[in-house]
Coordinates of C-alpha atoms and ligand atoms in Angstrom, one line a residue:
M215 CA -81.3 -101.4 -151.6
C216 CA -78.3 -103.4 -152.9
G217 CA -75.7 -101.5 -154.8
I218 CA -73.3 -102.8 -157.5
V219 CA -70.1 -101.3 -158.8
G220 CA -67.7 -102.9 -161.3
Y221 CA -64.4 -101.6 -162.7
T222 CA -62.1 -102.8 -165.4
G223 CA -59.1 -100.8 -166.5
H224 CA -55.5 -100.2 -165.5
D225 CA -55.7 -98.7 -162.0
N226 CA -56.2 -100.3 -158.7
A227 CA -59.8 -101.6 -158.9
R228 CA -60.0 -102.1 -155.1
D229 CA -59.9 -98.3 -154.3
I230 CA -62.1 -97.3 -157.2
I231 CA -64.8 -99.9 -156.3
I232 CA -64.7 -99.1 -152.6
D233 CA -65.0 -95.4 -153.4
G234 CA -68.0 -96.2 -155.7
L235 CA -69.6 -98.3 -153.1
K236 CA -69.4 -95.4 -150.6
K237 CA -71.3 -93.3 -153.0
L238 CA -74.1 -95.9 -153.0
E239 CA -74.2 -96.1 -149.2
Y240 CA -77.3 -93.9 -149.3
R241 CA -79.3 -96.7 -150.9
G242 CA -79.2 -98.6 -147.6
Y243 CA -77.2 -101.7 -146.8
D244 CA -76.1 -104.0 -144.1
S245 CA -72.9 -105.6 -145.5
A246 CA -70.3 -104.9 -148.2
G247 CA -67.9 -106.9 -150.3
I248 CA -65.5 -106.9 -153.2
A249 CA -64.0 -109.4 -155.6
L250 CA -60.9 -108.7 -157.5
L251 CA -59.1 -110.5 -160.4
S252 CA -55.5 -110.3 -159.2
K253 CA -52.4 -111.9 -160.7
G254 CA -54.4 -114.9 -162.0
E255 CA -56.4 -115.3 -158.8
L256 CA -59.9 -114.4 -157.8
I257 CA -59.9 -112.8 -154.4
V258 CA -63.1 -112.2 -152.4
R259 CA -63.4 -110.1 -149.2
K260 CA -66.7 -109.3 -147.5
Q261 CA -67.9 -108.0 -144.2
K262 CA -71.1 -107.5 -142.3
G263 CA -71.9 -103.8 -141.4
K264 CA -70.6 -100.6 -142.9
I265 CA -68.0 -100.3 -145.7
V266 CA -65.4 -99.1 -143.1
N267 CA -65.5 -102.6 -141.6
L268 CA -64.6 -104.0 -145.0
E269 CA -61.9 -101.4 -145.4
K270 CA -60.4 -102.3 -142.0
E271 CA -60.5 -106.0 -142.9
I272 CA -58.4 -105.4 -146.0
A273 CA -56.3 -102.5 -144.8
D274 CA -53.2 -104.6 -144.2
E275 CA -53.5 -106.6 -147.4
N276 CA -51.8 -105.4 -150.5
L277 CA -54.8 -106.3 -152.7
Q278 CA -54.0 -105.5 -156.3
G279 CA -56.1 -106.1 -159.3
T280 CA -57.3 -104.0 -162.3
T281 CA -60.7 -105.7 -162.7
G282 CA -63.3 -106.2 -159.9
I283 CA -66.8 -106.0 -158.7
G284 CA -68.2 -104.7 -155.4
H285 CA -71.5 -104.8 -153.6
T286 CA -73.5 -103.3 -150.7
R287 CA -76.2 -105.7 -149.6
W288 CA -79.6 -104.9 -148.1
A289 CA -80.7 -108.3 -146.8
T290 CA -83.7 -110.0 -148.2
H291 CA -82.9 -113.7 -148.1
G292 CA -80.7 -114.6 -145.1
V293 CA -79.7 -112.4 -142.2
P294 CA -77.0 -109.7 -142.6
S295 CA -73.7 -111.6 -142.0
D296 CA -70.2 -112.0 -143.4
L297 CA -71.3 -115.2 -145.1
N298 CA -74.4 -113.9 -146.7
A299 CA -72.7 -110.7 -147.9
H300 CA -71.8 -110.5 -151.6
P301 CA -69.8 -111.4 -153.8
H302 CA -70.8 -115.0 -154.0
T303 CA -68.7 -117.6 -155.8
N304 CA -69.1 -120.9 -157.4
E305 CA -67.7 -124.0 -155.6
D306 CA -64.1 -123.7 -156.8
G307 CA -64.0 -120.0 -156.3
T308 CA -63.3 -119.2 -160.0
I309 CA -66.5 -117.1 -160.7
A310 CA -67.8 -114.3 -158.5
I311 CA -71.1 -112.5 -158.8
V312 CA -72.8 -109.5 -157.2
H313 CA -76.6 -109.2 -157.4
N314 CA -79.3 -106.7 -156.7
G315 CA -83.0 -107.8 -156.7
I316 CA -84.6 -111.2 -156.0
V317 CA -84.3 -114.5 -157.8
E318 CA -87.9 -115.7 -157.1
N319 CA -87.4 -119.3 -158.2
Y320 CA -84.1 -119.7 -156.2
M321 CA -85.5 -122.7 -154.2
D322 CA -86.2 -124.6 -157.5
L323 CA -82.8 -123.7 -158.9
R324 CA -81.0 -124.7 -155.7
K325 CA -82.8 -128.1 -155.8
W326 CA -81.8 -128.5 -159.5
L327 CA -78.2 -127.6 -158.8
I328 CA -78.0 -129.9 -155.8
E329 CA -79.7 -132.9 -157.5
E330 CA -78.2 -132.5 -161.0
H331 CA -74.8 -131.0 -160.2
H332 CA -74.2 -131.9 -156.6
V333 CA -73.5 -128.3 -155.7
S334 CA -73.0 -127.5 -152.0
F335 CA -74.5 -124.2 -150.9
R336 CA -72.8 -122.0 -148.3
T337 CA -75.2 -119.2 -147.8
D338 CA -78.9 -118.6 -147.2
T339 CA -79.2 -116.1 -150.0
D340 CA -81.1 -116.4 -153.3
S341 CA -78.1 -114.8 -155.0
E342 CA -75.7 -117.7 -154.5
V343 CA -77.6 -119.7 -157.2
I344 CA -76.4 -117.3 -159.8
A345 CA -72.7 -118.1 -159.3
H346 CA -73.4 -121.8 -159.4
L347 CA -75.7 -121.6 -162.4
I348 CA -73.1 -119.6 -164.4
S349 CA -70.5 -122.2 -163.3
V350 CA -72.4 -125.3 -164.3
L351 CA -73.6 -123.7 -167.6
N352 CA -70.2 -122.4 -168.6
E353 CA -69.1 -124.1 -171.7
G354 CA -67.0 -121.5 -173.3
N355 CA -67.2 -117.9 -172.2
L356 CA -68.8 -115.9 -169.4
E357 CA -71.4 -114.1 -171.5
D358 CA -72.8 -117.3 -172.9
A359 CA -73.0 -118.8 -169.4
V360 CA -74.8 -115.6 -168.1
L361 CA -77.3 -115.8 -170.9
A362 CA -77.9 -119.5 -170.2
A363 CA -78.4 -118.7 -166.5
V364 CA -80.9 -115.9 -167.0
K365 CA -83.0 -118.2 -169.1
M366 CA -83.6 -120.2 -166.0
M367 CA -84.0 -117.4 -163.5
K368 CA -87.3 -115.7 -162.6
G369 CA -87.6 -112.4 -160.7
A370 CA -86.3 -108.9 -160.8
Y371 CA -82.6 -108.5 -160.8
A372 CA -79.4 -107.0 -162.1
F373 CA -76.1 -108.8 -161.5
A374 CA -72.5 -108.7 -162.6
A375 CA -70.0 -111.6 -162.9
I376 CA -66.3 -112.0 -163.3
S377 CA -64.3 -115.1 -164.0
K378 CA -60.7 -116.1 -163.2
S379 CA -60.3 -117.5 -166.6
E380 CA -61.4 -114.2 -168.3
P381 CA -59.4 -111.4 -166.7
G382 CA -60.3 -107.9 -167.7
K383 CA -63.9 -108.8 -168.4
I384 CA -67.1 -108.0 -166.5
V385 CA -70.4 -109.4 -167.7
A386 CA -73.6 -107.9 -166.4
F387 CA -77.3 -108.5 -167.0
R388 CA -80.4 -106.5 -166.2
K389 CA -84.0 -107.5 -165.7
D390 CA -86.2 -105.0 -163.8
A391 CA -83.4 -103.7 -161.5
P392 CA -81.3 -100.6 -162.2
L393 CA -78.0 -101.0 -164.2
I394 CA -75.8 -98.5 -166.0
A395 CA -72.5 -98.8 -167.8
G396 CA -70.0 -96.0 -167.6
L397 CA -67.5 -94.9 -170.2
G398 CA -64.1 -94.0 -168.7
K399 CA -60.8 -93.2 -170.2
G400 CA -58.9 -96.5 -170.7
C401 CA -61.4 -98.1 -168.3
N402 CA -65.0 -98.9 -168.1
F403 CA -67.6 -99.4 -165.3
I404 CA -70.9 -100.9 -164.4
A405 CA -73.0 -99.7 -161.5
S406 CA -76.5 -99.6 -160.0
D407 CA -76.6 -95.8 -159.9
I408 CA -75.0 -92.7 -161.3
P409 CA -73.4 -91.3 -158.1
A410 CA -71.1 -94.3 -157.9
L411 CA -69.4 -93.1 -161.1
L412 CA -69.6 -89.3 -160.9
K413 CA -65.9 -89.0 -159.8
Y414 CA -64.7 -90.8 -162.9
L415 CA -66.9 -90.0 -165.8
N416 CA -70.0 -88.2 -167.1
K417 CA -70.9 -90.5 -170.0
I418 CA -73.1 -93.5 -169.4
Y419 CA -75.2 -96.1 -171.2
L420 CA -78.6 -96.9 -169.6
I421 CA -79.0 -100.6 -169.8
E422 CA -82.5 -101.9 -170.6
N423 CA -84.3 -105.0 -169.4
G424 CA -83.1 -108.2 -171.1
E425 CA -79.7 -106.7 -172.0
L426 CA -76.3 -108.1 -171.4
V427 CA -73.2 -105.9 -171.0
I428 CA -69.7 -107.0 -171.7
C429 CA -67.2 -104.6 -170.2
T430 CA -63.5 -104.6 -170.9
P431 CA -61.0 -101.7 -170.5
E432 CA -61.3 -101.1 -174.2
Q433 CA -65.0 -101.2 -174.8
I434 CA -68.5 -101.7 -173.6
Q435 CA -70.7 -104.0 -175.6
I436 CA -74.5 -104.2 -175.1
L437 CA -76.1 -107.3 -176.5
D438 CA -79.7 -108.6 -176.5
Q439 CA -80.5 -112.1 -175.4
Q440 CA -79.9 -113.4 -178.9
K441 CA -76.4 -111.9 -178.6
Q442 CA -77.2 -109.3 -181.2
P443 CA -75.5 -105.9 -180.6
V444 CA -77.8 -103.2 -179.3
K445 CA -77.2 -99.6 -180.4
R446 CA -77.5 -97.2 -177.5
D447 CA -77.0 -93.5 -177.3
V448 CA -74.5 -92.2 -174.8
L449 CA -76.2 -90.2 -172.0
Q450 CA -74.3 -87.1 -170.8
V451 CA -74.8 -86.9 -167.0
T452 CA -75.6 -83.3 -165.8
W453 CA -75.1 -84.0 -162.1
S454 CA -71.7 -82.9 -160.7
L455 CA -69.6 -84.7 -158.1
E456 CA -70.3 -81.8 -155.7
D457 CA -74.0 -82.7 -156.0
A458 CA -73.2 -86.0 -154.5
E459 CA -70.9 -84.7 -151.7
K460 CA -71.8 -83.2 -148.4
E461 CA -69.9 -80.1 -149.0
G462 CA -69.4 -79.1 -145.4
Y463 CA -72.9 -80.0 -144.2
E464 CA -73.1 -82.5 -141.3
H465 CA -75.6 -84.6 -143.1
F466 CA -76.9 -85.0 -146.7
M467 CA -80.4 -84.5 -145.3
L468 CA -79.5 -81.0 -144.0
K469 CA -77.7 -80.2 -147.3
E470 CA -80.7 -81.3 -149.3
I471 CA -83.1 -79.2 -147.2
H472 CA -80.9 -76.2 -147.9
E473 CA -80.8 -77.0 -151.6
Q474 CA -84.5 -76.7 -152.0
P475 CA -84.7 -73.0 -153.1
K476 CA -82.4 -73.8 -155.9
A477 CA -84.1 -77.1 -156.8
I478 CA -87.5 -75.5 -156.8
R479 CA -86.4 -72.6 -158.9
E480 CA -84.7 -74.9 -161.4
T481 CA -87.7 -77.3 -161.7
L482 CA -90.1 -74.3 -162.1
M483 CA -88.0 -72.2 -164.5
R484 CA -87.3 -75.1 -166.9
R485 CA -91.0 -75.4 -167.5
L486 CA -91.8 -71.7 -168.2
D487 CA -91.6 -70.2 -171.6
E488 CA -90.5 -66.7 -172.5
R489 CA -94.2 -65.5 -172.1
G490 CA -94.1 -66.9 -168.6
K491 CA -96.5 -69.7 -169.4
V492 CA -96.1 -73.4 -168.6
K493 CA -94.5 -75.3 -171.4
L494 CA -94.6 -79.1 -171.6
D495 CA -91.7 -79.4 -174.1
G496 CA -91.9 -82.9 -175.5
I497 CA -94.9 -83.9 -173.4
S498 CA -98.0 -84.1 -175.5
L499 CA -101.2 -83.4 -173.6
T500 CA -103.7 -81.9 -176.0
L501 CA -107.1 -80.5 -175.2
E502 CA -108.5 -83.5 -176.9
D503 CA -106.5 -85.8 -174.6
L504 CA -107.8 -83.9 -171.5
E505 CA -111.4 -84.0 -172.7
R506 CA -111.0 -87.8 -173.1
F507 CA -109.7 -88.4 -169.6
N508 CA -112.5 -89.0 -167.1
K509 CA -110.2 -89.7 -164.3
I510 CA -106.6 -89.2 -163.1
Y511 CA -104.8 -91.7 -160.8
I512 CA -101.8 -90.5 -159.0
V513 CA -99.8 -93.5 -157.7
A514 CA -96.6 -93.5 -155.7
C515 CA -95.0 -94.6 -152.4
G516 CA -94.0 -92.9 -149.2
T517 CA -93.1 -89.2 -149.6
A518 CA -93.9 -89.3 -153.3
Y519 CA -97.4 -90.5 -152.3
H520 CA -97.7 -87.5 -150.0
A521 CA -96.8 -85.2 -152.9
G522 CA -99.6 -87.0 -154.8
L523 CA -102.1 -86.2 -152.0
V524 CA -101.3 -82.5 -152.5
G525 CA -101.5 -83.0 -156.2
K526 CA -105.1 -84.2 -155.9
Y527 CA -106.2 -80.9 -154.3
I528 CA -104.3 -78.9 -156.9
I529 CA -105.3 -80.7 -160.1
E530 CA -108.9 -81.2 -159.0
K531 CA -109.2 -77.5 -158.2
M532 CA -107.5 -76.3 -161.3
A533 CA -108.4 -78.8 -164.0
R534 CA -111.7 -80.0 -162.6
I535 CA -110.9 -83.7 -163.4
P536 CA -111.5 -86.3 -160.6
V537 CA -108.2 -87.5 -159.1
E538 CA -107.6 -90.6 -157.1
V539 CA -104.4 -91.0 -155.2
D540 CA -103.2 -94.5 -154.2
V541 CA -100.2 -96.1 -152.7
A542 CA -98.6 -98.2 -155.5
S543 CA -98.5 -101.4 -153.5
E544 CA -102.3 -101.3 -153.0
F545 CA -103.3 -100.0 -156.5
R546 CA -101.9 -102.9 -158.4
Y547 CA -103.7 -105.6 -156.4
R548 CA -107.2 -104.1 -156.3
D549 CA -108.3 -104.3 -160.0
P550 CA -108.7 -100.5 -160.3
F551 CA -111.0 -98.9 -162.8
V552 CA -108.4 -98.0 -165.5
D553 CA -108.9 -97.8 -169.2
D554 CA -107.9 -95.6 -172.1
K555 CA -109.8 -92.7 -170.6
T556 CA -107.5 -92.7 -167.6
L557 CA -104.4 -90.5 -167.1
F558 CA -102.0 -92.3 -164.7
I559 CA -99.5 -90.1 -163.0
A560 CA -96.6 -92.0 -161.3
I561 CA -94.4 -90.1 -158.9
S562 CA -91.0 -91.4 -158.0
Q563 CA -87.7 -89.7 -157.0
S564 CA -85.6 -92.7 -157.9
G565 CA -87.7 -94.0 -160.7
E566 CA -86.8 -97.5 -159.6
T567 CA -89.4 -98.2 -156.9
L568 CA -90.7 -101.6 -157.7
D569 CA -94.2 -101.1 -156.5
T570 CA -94.6 -97.9 -158.5
L571 CA -93.1 -99.5 -161.5
A572 CA -95.4 -102.5 -161.2
A573 CA -98.5 -100.2 -160.8
L574 CA -97.4 -98.3 -163.8
R575 CA -97.2 -101.4 -165.9
E576 CA -100.6 -102.6 -164.7
A577 CA -102.1 -99.2 -165.6
K578 CA -100.5 -99.3 -169.1
R579 CA -101.7 -102.9 -169.6
K580 CA -105.2 -101.6 -169.0
G581 CA -104.8 -98.9 -171.6
A582 CA -104.0 -95.8 -169.4
R583 CA -101.8 -93.0 -170.6
V584 CA -98.8 -92.7 -168.3
L585 CA -97.2 -89.5 -167.3
S586 CA -94.5 -89.7 -164.7
V587 CA -92.8 -87.2 -162.3
V588 CA -89.3 -88.5 -161.8
N589 CA -86.0 -87.2 -160.6
V590 CA -83.5 -89.7 -162.1
V591 CA -83.1 -89.3 -165.8
G592 CA -83.4 -92.6 -167.7
S593 CA -84.7 -94.5 -164.7
S594 CA -87.1 -97.4 -165.2
V595 CA -90.3 -95.4 -164.4
A596 CA -89.1 -92.7 -166.8
R597 CA -88.4 -95.1 -169.6
E598 CA -91.6 -97.0 -169.3
S599 CA -93.8 -93.9 -169.2
D600 CA -95.4 -92.3 -172.2
D601 CA -94.2 -88.9 -171.0
V602 CA -91.9 -87.7 -168.2
F603 CA -92.0 -84.5 -166.2
Y604 CA -88.5 -84.4 -164.6
T605 CA -87.9 -82.8 -161.3
W606 CA -84.5 -80.9 -161.3
A607 CA -83.6 -81.7 -157.8
G608 CA -80.1 -83.2 -158.5
P609 CA -79.2 -86.4 -156.7
E610 CA -81.0 -87.0 -153.5
I611 CA -78.7 -89.0 -151.2
A612 CA -80.3 -88.9 -147.8
V613 CA -82.9 -91.7 -147.3
A614 CA -85.3 -89.1 -146.0
S615 CA -86.7 -87.4 -149.1
T616 CA -86.9 -83.6 -148.9
K617 CA -86.0 -81.7 -152.1
A618 CA -87.6 -84.4 -154.2
Y619 CA -90.9 -83.8 -152.4
T620 CA -90.9 -80.0 -153.0
T621 CA -89.9 -80.4 -156.6
Q622 CA -92.5 -83.0 -157.2
L623 CA -95.1 -80.5 -155.8
I624 CA -93.8 -77.9 -158.3
C625 CA -94.4 -80.4 -161.2
L626 CA -97.9 -81.1 -159.9
Y627 CA -98.7 -77.4 -159.7
L628 CA -97.5 -76.9 -163.3
I629 CA -99.5 -79.9 -164.5
G630 CA -102.6 -78.5 -162.7
L631 CA -102.1 -75.0 -164.2
Y632 CA -101.4 -76.3 -167.7
M633 CA -104.5 -78.5 -167.6
G634 CA -106.7 -75.8 -166.1
D635 CA -105.6 -73.2 -168.6
L636 CA -106.1 -75.6 -171.6
R637 CA -109.6 -76.7 -170.4
G638 CA -110.6 -73.2 -169.5
T639 CA -111.4 -74.1 -165.9
I640 CA -109.3 -71.4 -164.5
S641 CA -109.1 -67.7 -165.4
D642 CA -106.1 -66.0 -166.9
S643 CA -105.6 -63.9 -163.8
Y644 CA -105.8 -66.9 -161.5
Y645 CA -103.3 -68.7 -163.7
H646 CA -100.8 -65.9 -163.5
S647 CA -101.3 -65.1 -159.9
V648 CA -100.5 -68.8 -158.9
L649 CA -97.4 -68.7 -161.1
Q650 CA -96.3 -65.4 -159.5
E651 CA -96.7 -67.1 -156.1
L652 CA -94.8 -70.1 -157.2
K653 CA -91.9 -67.9 -158.4
A654 CA -91.7 -66.3 -155.0
V655 CA -91.5 -69.7 -153.2
P656 CA -87.6 -70.2 -153.4
E657 CA -87.1 -66.9 -151.5
K658 CA -89.7 -67.8 -149.0
V659 CA -88.2 -71.2 -148.4
S660 CA -84.8 -69.6 -147.9
A661 CA -86.4 -67.2 -145.3
I662 CA -87.7 -70.2 -143.4
I663 CA -84.4 -72.0 -143.5
E664 CA -82.6 -68.9 -142.2
R665 CA -84.7 -69.2 -139.1
A666 CA -83.7 -72.9 -138.6
N667 CA -82.3 -72.1 -135.2
E668 CA -85.8 -71.6 -133.8
I669 CA -86.8 -75.1 -134.9
E670 CA -83.5 -76.4 -133.6
E671 CA -84.3 -75.0 -130.2
L672 CA -87.8 -76.5 -130.3
A673 CA -86.2 -79.9 -131.2
K674 CA -83.8 -79.6 -128.3
Y675 CA -86.8 -79.1 -126.0
L676 CA -89.0 -81.9 -127.5
Y677 CA -86.5 -84.5 -128.8
N678 CA -87.0 -87.0 -125.9
R679 CA -90.8 -87.4 -126.3
D680 CA -92.0 -90.8 -127.4
Q681 CA -95.1 -89.7 -129.4
V682 CA -96.0 -86.9 -131.7
F683 CA -99.3 -86.2 -133.5
F684 CA -99.6 -84.1 -136.7
I685 CA -103.0 -82.6 -137.7
G686 CA -104.2 -80.4 -140.5
R687 CA -107.1 -79.8 -142.9
G688 CA -107.1 -79.7 -146.7
T689 CA -103.6 -79.7 -148.1
D690 CA -102.4 -79.2 -144.5
S691 CA -103.5 -82.8 -143.8
A692 CA -101.4 -84.0 -146.7
V693 CA -98.4 -82.1 -145.3
A694 CA -99.1 -83.5 -141.9
Y695 CA -98.6 -87.1 -143.3
E696 CA -95.3 -86.0 -144.8
G697 CA -94.2 -84.3 -141.5
S698 CA -95.1 -87.4 -139.6
L699 CA -93.2 -89.8 -142.0
K700 CA -90.2 -87.6 -141.9
L701 CA -90.0 -87.6 -138.1
K702 CA -90.6 -91.3 -137.7
E703 CA -88.1 -92.4 -140.3
V704 CA -85.1 -90.4 -139.0
S705 CA -85.8 -90.1 -135.3
Y706 CA -87.7 -93.4 -134.7
I707 CA -90.3 -91.5 -132.6
N708 CA -93.7 -92.9 -132.9
S709 CA -95.6 -90.3 -134.9
F710 CA -99.1 -90.2 -136.3
A711 CA -100.8 -87.9 -138.7
I712 CA -104.6 -87.4 -139.1
A713 CA -107.0 -85.1 -140.8
A714 CA -107.9 -82.8 -138.0
G715 CA -111.6 -83.2 -138.5
E716 CA -111.2 -86.9 -137.8
L717 CA -109.7 -86.4 -134.3
K718 CA -113.1 -86.5 -132.7
H719 CA -113.9 -89.8 -134.3
G720 CA -111.4 -91.7 -132.1
T721 CA -107.8 -90.3 -132.0
I722 CA -108.6 -87.6 -129.5
A723 CA -108.8 -90.3 -126.9
L724 CA -105.0 -90.4 -127.0
M725 CA -104.7 -86.7 -125.9
E726 CA -103.2 -86.3 -122.5
P727 CA -101.5 -83.4 -120.7
E728 CA -98.2 -82.6 -122.6
T729 CA -99.0 -84.8 -125.7
I730 CA -97.2 -83.1 -128.6
V731 CA -99.5 -82.0 -131.4
I732 CA -98.1 -80.3 -134.4
A733 CA -101.0 -78.4 -135.9
L734 CA -100.8 -77.2 -139.5
A735 CA -103.1 -74.2 -139.8
T736 CA -102.0 -72.5 -143.0
Q737 CA -105.3 -72.6 -144.9
D738 CA -107.2 -69.3 -144.6
A739 CA -110.3 -70.9 -146.0
L740 CA -110.3 -73.6 -143.3
F741 CA -108.8 -71.6 -140.5
D742 CA -111.9 -71.4 -138.2
K743 CA -112.4 -75.2 -138.4
M744 CA -108.8 -75.9 -137.8
Y745 CA -108.7 -73.4 -134.9
S746 CA -111.6 -75.4 -133.3
N747 CA -109.5 -78.6 -133.5
I748 CA -106.6 -76.8 -131.9
V749 CA -108.8 -75.6 -129.1
E750 CA -110.1 -79.2 -128.6
V751 CA -106.6 -80.7 -128.2
K752 CA -105.5 -77.7 -126.1
A753 CA -108.5 -78.4 -123.8
R754 CA -106.9 -81.8 -123.1
L755 CA -103.7 -79.9 -122.2
A756 CA -101.8 -81.0 -125.2
H757 CA -98.5 -79.2 -126.1
V758 CA -99.5 -77.6 -129.4
V759 CA -96.9 -76.4 -131.9
S760 CA -98.8 -74.6 -134.7
I761 CA -97.6 -73.8 -138.2
A762 CA -99.4 -70.7 -139.6
K763 CA -98.9 -67.8 -142.0
E764 CA -97.2 -64.7 -140.8
G765 CA -99.8 -62.1 -139.8
N766 CA -102.1 -64.6 -138.2
D767 CA -102.6 -63.1 -134.8
R768 CA -105.2 -65.5 -133.5
I769 CA -103.1 -68.7 -133.7
G770 CA -100.9 -67.7 -130.7
Q771 CA -103.9 -67.7 -128.3
E772 CA -104.3 -71.5 -128.2
S773 CA -100.8 -72.6 -129.2
T774 CA -97.9 -73.4 -127.0
E775 CA -95.5 -72.4 -129.8
V776 CA -96.1 -71.1 -133.3
I777 CA -93.8 -71.4 -136.3
F778 CA -94.7 -68.8 -138.9
I779 CA -94.3 -69.3 -142.6
P780 CA -94.2 -66.3 -145.0
E781 CA -97.5 -65.0 -146.3
C782 CA -98.8 -66.7 -149.5
I783 CA -102.0 -67.9 -151.1
D784 CA -103.5 -71.1 -149.6
E785 CA -102.7 -73.2 -152.7
V786 CA -98.9 -72.9 -152.3
T787 CA -98.5 -73.4 -148.5
P788 CA -97.5 -77.1 -148.8
L789 CA -94.3 -75.9 -150.4
L790 CA -93.5 -73.8 -147.3
S791 CA -95.1 -75.6 -144.4
V792 CA -93.2 -78.8 -145.0
I793 CA -89.8 -77.0 -144.5
P794 CA -90.1 -76.5 -140.7
L795 CA -91.3 -80.1 -140.5
Q796 CA -88.3 -81.4 -142.4
L797 CA -86.0 -79.3 -140.2
F798 CA -87.8 -80.5 -137.0
A799 CA -87.3 -84.1 -138.0
Y800 CA -83.7 -83.5 -138.8
Y801 CA -82.9 -81.7 -135.5
V802 CA -84.8 -84.1 -133.3
A803 CA -82.9 -87.0 -134.9
R804 CA -79.6 -85.2 -134.4
E805 CA -80.4 -84.5 -130.8
R806 CA -81.1 -88.2 -130.4
G807 CA -77.8 -89.1 -132.1
E808 CA -79.4 -91.2 -134.9
D809 CA -77.8 -92.1 -138.2
I810 CA -79.8 -89.5 -140.0
D811 CA -78.8 -90.2 -143.6
K812 CA -79.1 -93.9 -143.3
P813 CA -81.9 -94.7 -140.9
R814 CA -82.2 -98.2 -139.7
N815 CA -84.0 -100.8 -141.8
L816 CA -84.6 -98.3 -144.7
A817 CA -83.2 -98.1 -148.2
K818 CA -83.2 -95.2 -150.5
S819 CA -84.4 -97.0 -153.5
V820 CA -86.9 -99.8 -152.7
T821 CA -86.4 -102.2 -155.6
V822 CA -88.1 -105.2 -154.1
E823 CA -91.8 -105.7 -153.1
Ligands
M6R197 O1 -87.9 -93.2 -155.2 P1 -89.3 -93.0 -154.8 O2 -89.8 -91.6 -154.8 O3 -90.2 -93.9 -155.6 O4 -89.4 -93.6 -153.3 C1 -90.6 -93.7 -152.7 C2 -90.4 -93.9 -151.2 O5 -89.7 -95.1 -150.9 C3 -89.7 -92.7 -150.5 O6 -90.3 -91.5 -150.7 C4 -89.6 -92.9 -149.0 O7 -90.9 -92.9 -148.4 C5 -88.6 -91.9 -148.4 N1 -87.7 -92.6 -147.5 C6 -89.3 -90.9 -147.5 O8 -88.5 -90.0 -147.0

């Protein structure tokens, strides 16, 4: 969703801001713009489409300025257009703002501004009201005007403002949308997200809800709404610039698929102690807690939800506590049975997904204990949880989630093992055998990736089909959902996933000669049942691509093609079987010439409902 970057210092703000915006492209956007304080003037340039369009537009202008703000917009109110792009200004063009989120009461505010202050609006956005509010409420300085404005605004937002009369100053405010401030050398920054700043610094402040930031080249001040200074520790960022660069890969998605062995190893090893047992370091989940919980909810969106579906199988099997998995946007509106006997596990790569955050708040309000599985340190989900289990995937830039998913699974396995061990619901030998299998996963993932050319060939053959079905049983059905989502989001092929046993209850009606069916058949315990489902679709002359464990010599008899994954226990196959599906989605999209890292209509971090 929208991205914000602000710089104040002594260098050319234009280049630094555009560079920062490019690092936020992955969030998804449809227009970009920049406002600079330059030689006593406020200059605004904005353009529909990609950042390169904006760059072309300003290429011949010698725009100078050492303070500025920039924005990538993901349209919510008003179509993507030059006019609706940010920054927005007040009527006389002396104040500019960039905004991420939604001002829910913008219609009331517009009415008030028109009736009481005769303001003329130029755009269809909700954001424009912020510039006018700051302008009409400005009686002295920018920070007071921003604080007065936010008192009138409802919704979830983060925004930054600059004013012609206060050069060198950026004022920003956060309420339920991500905002960080970065400490440079002789310069300071604000941004929506860490990758925008990695080139320039590794020390940041995480801004909390209801906080105002005043940024000048000399200092960053954080104030509460009563203008009292807030003391905040500096966070040392561990991600490197290379983590956020393509490093020779054609796309971030491919790079991130390849990074999985390392990310999985890192996530796993950080949670094992010297005796090789799961350590929760800082997370307190005692036996007493576990005996109290009568239910676990896993709540998330998209790919993170699919990780949760696998998590249900794992935690129920190991810890013997009932687990319900729900999409966050449904959970919060259905008055779920949550109380102080509930453990609520939120899963989110970004930690900023609004639906997940809102579900988490609802669960907390009802008394649940909240444990989150999050990739971005200090993100909103992480901060609002009682405990956080971090994935160590590094920044995930491609919209299509890959390494976040596999590292989320690792966390869920570790949670399951820890709980099972503590509750005595698994034996010592089982505990250690699963851990041994998990430790072998990075190498096995590498082995699958090394054979990527087989999947590339398959993609070349199948890329122009208009429909693909994914089927599986047990954890294979959860992976089927993930494979289907991956394919549809990057290739735009209509794909559909279903628990294989459900086929006969309706969906098999869609099977025709040459229908593509990707059949996950990795579960030894369910193989015979799954085999029957494959036979059923094959009988309708479907083109069946099966995914099975090496050494399975029956699967080839009824499959058109087979992709083998290395031998492993049933429990850990989701970590392996998803890899060919990620690669398949990637290569199909590449064959079709799609914009793989930034699929149409999608945003990396979904910070609106
Ligand atoms: O940042 P989150 O993990 O909370 O994001 C949740 C979903 O929006 C995300 O997984 C989405 O489904 C991905 N684009 C899938 O690849």
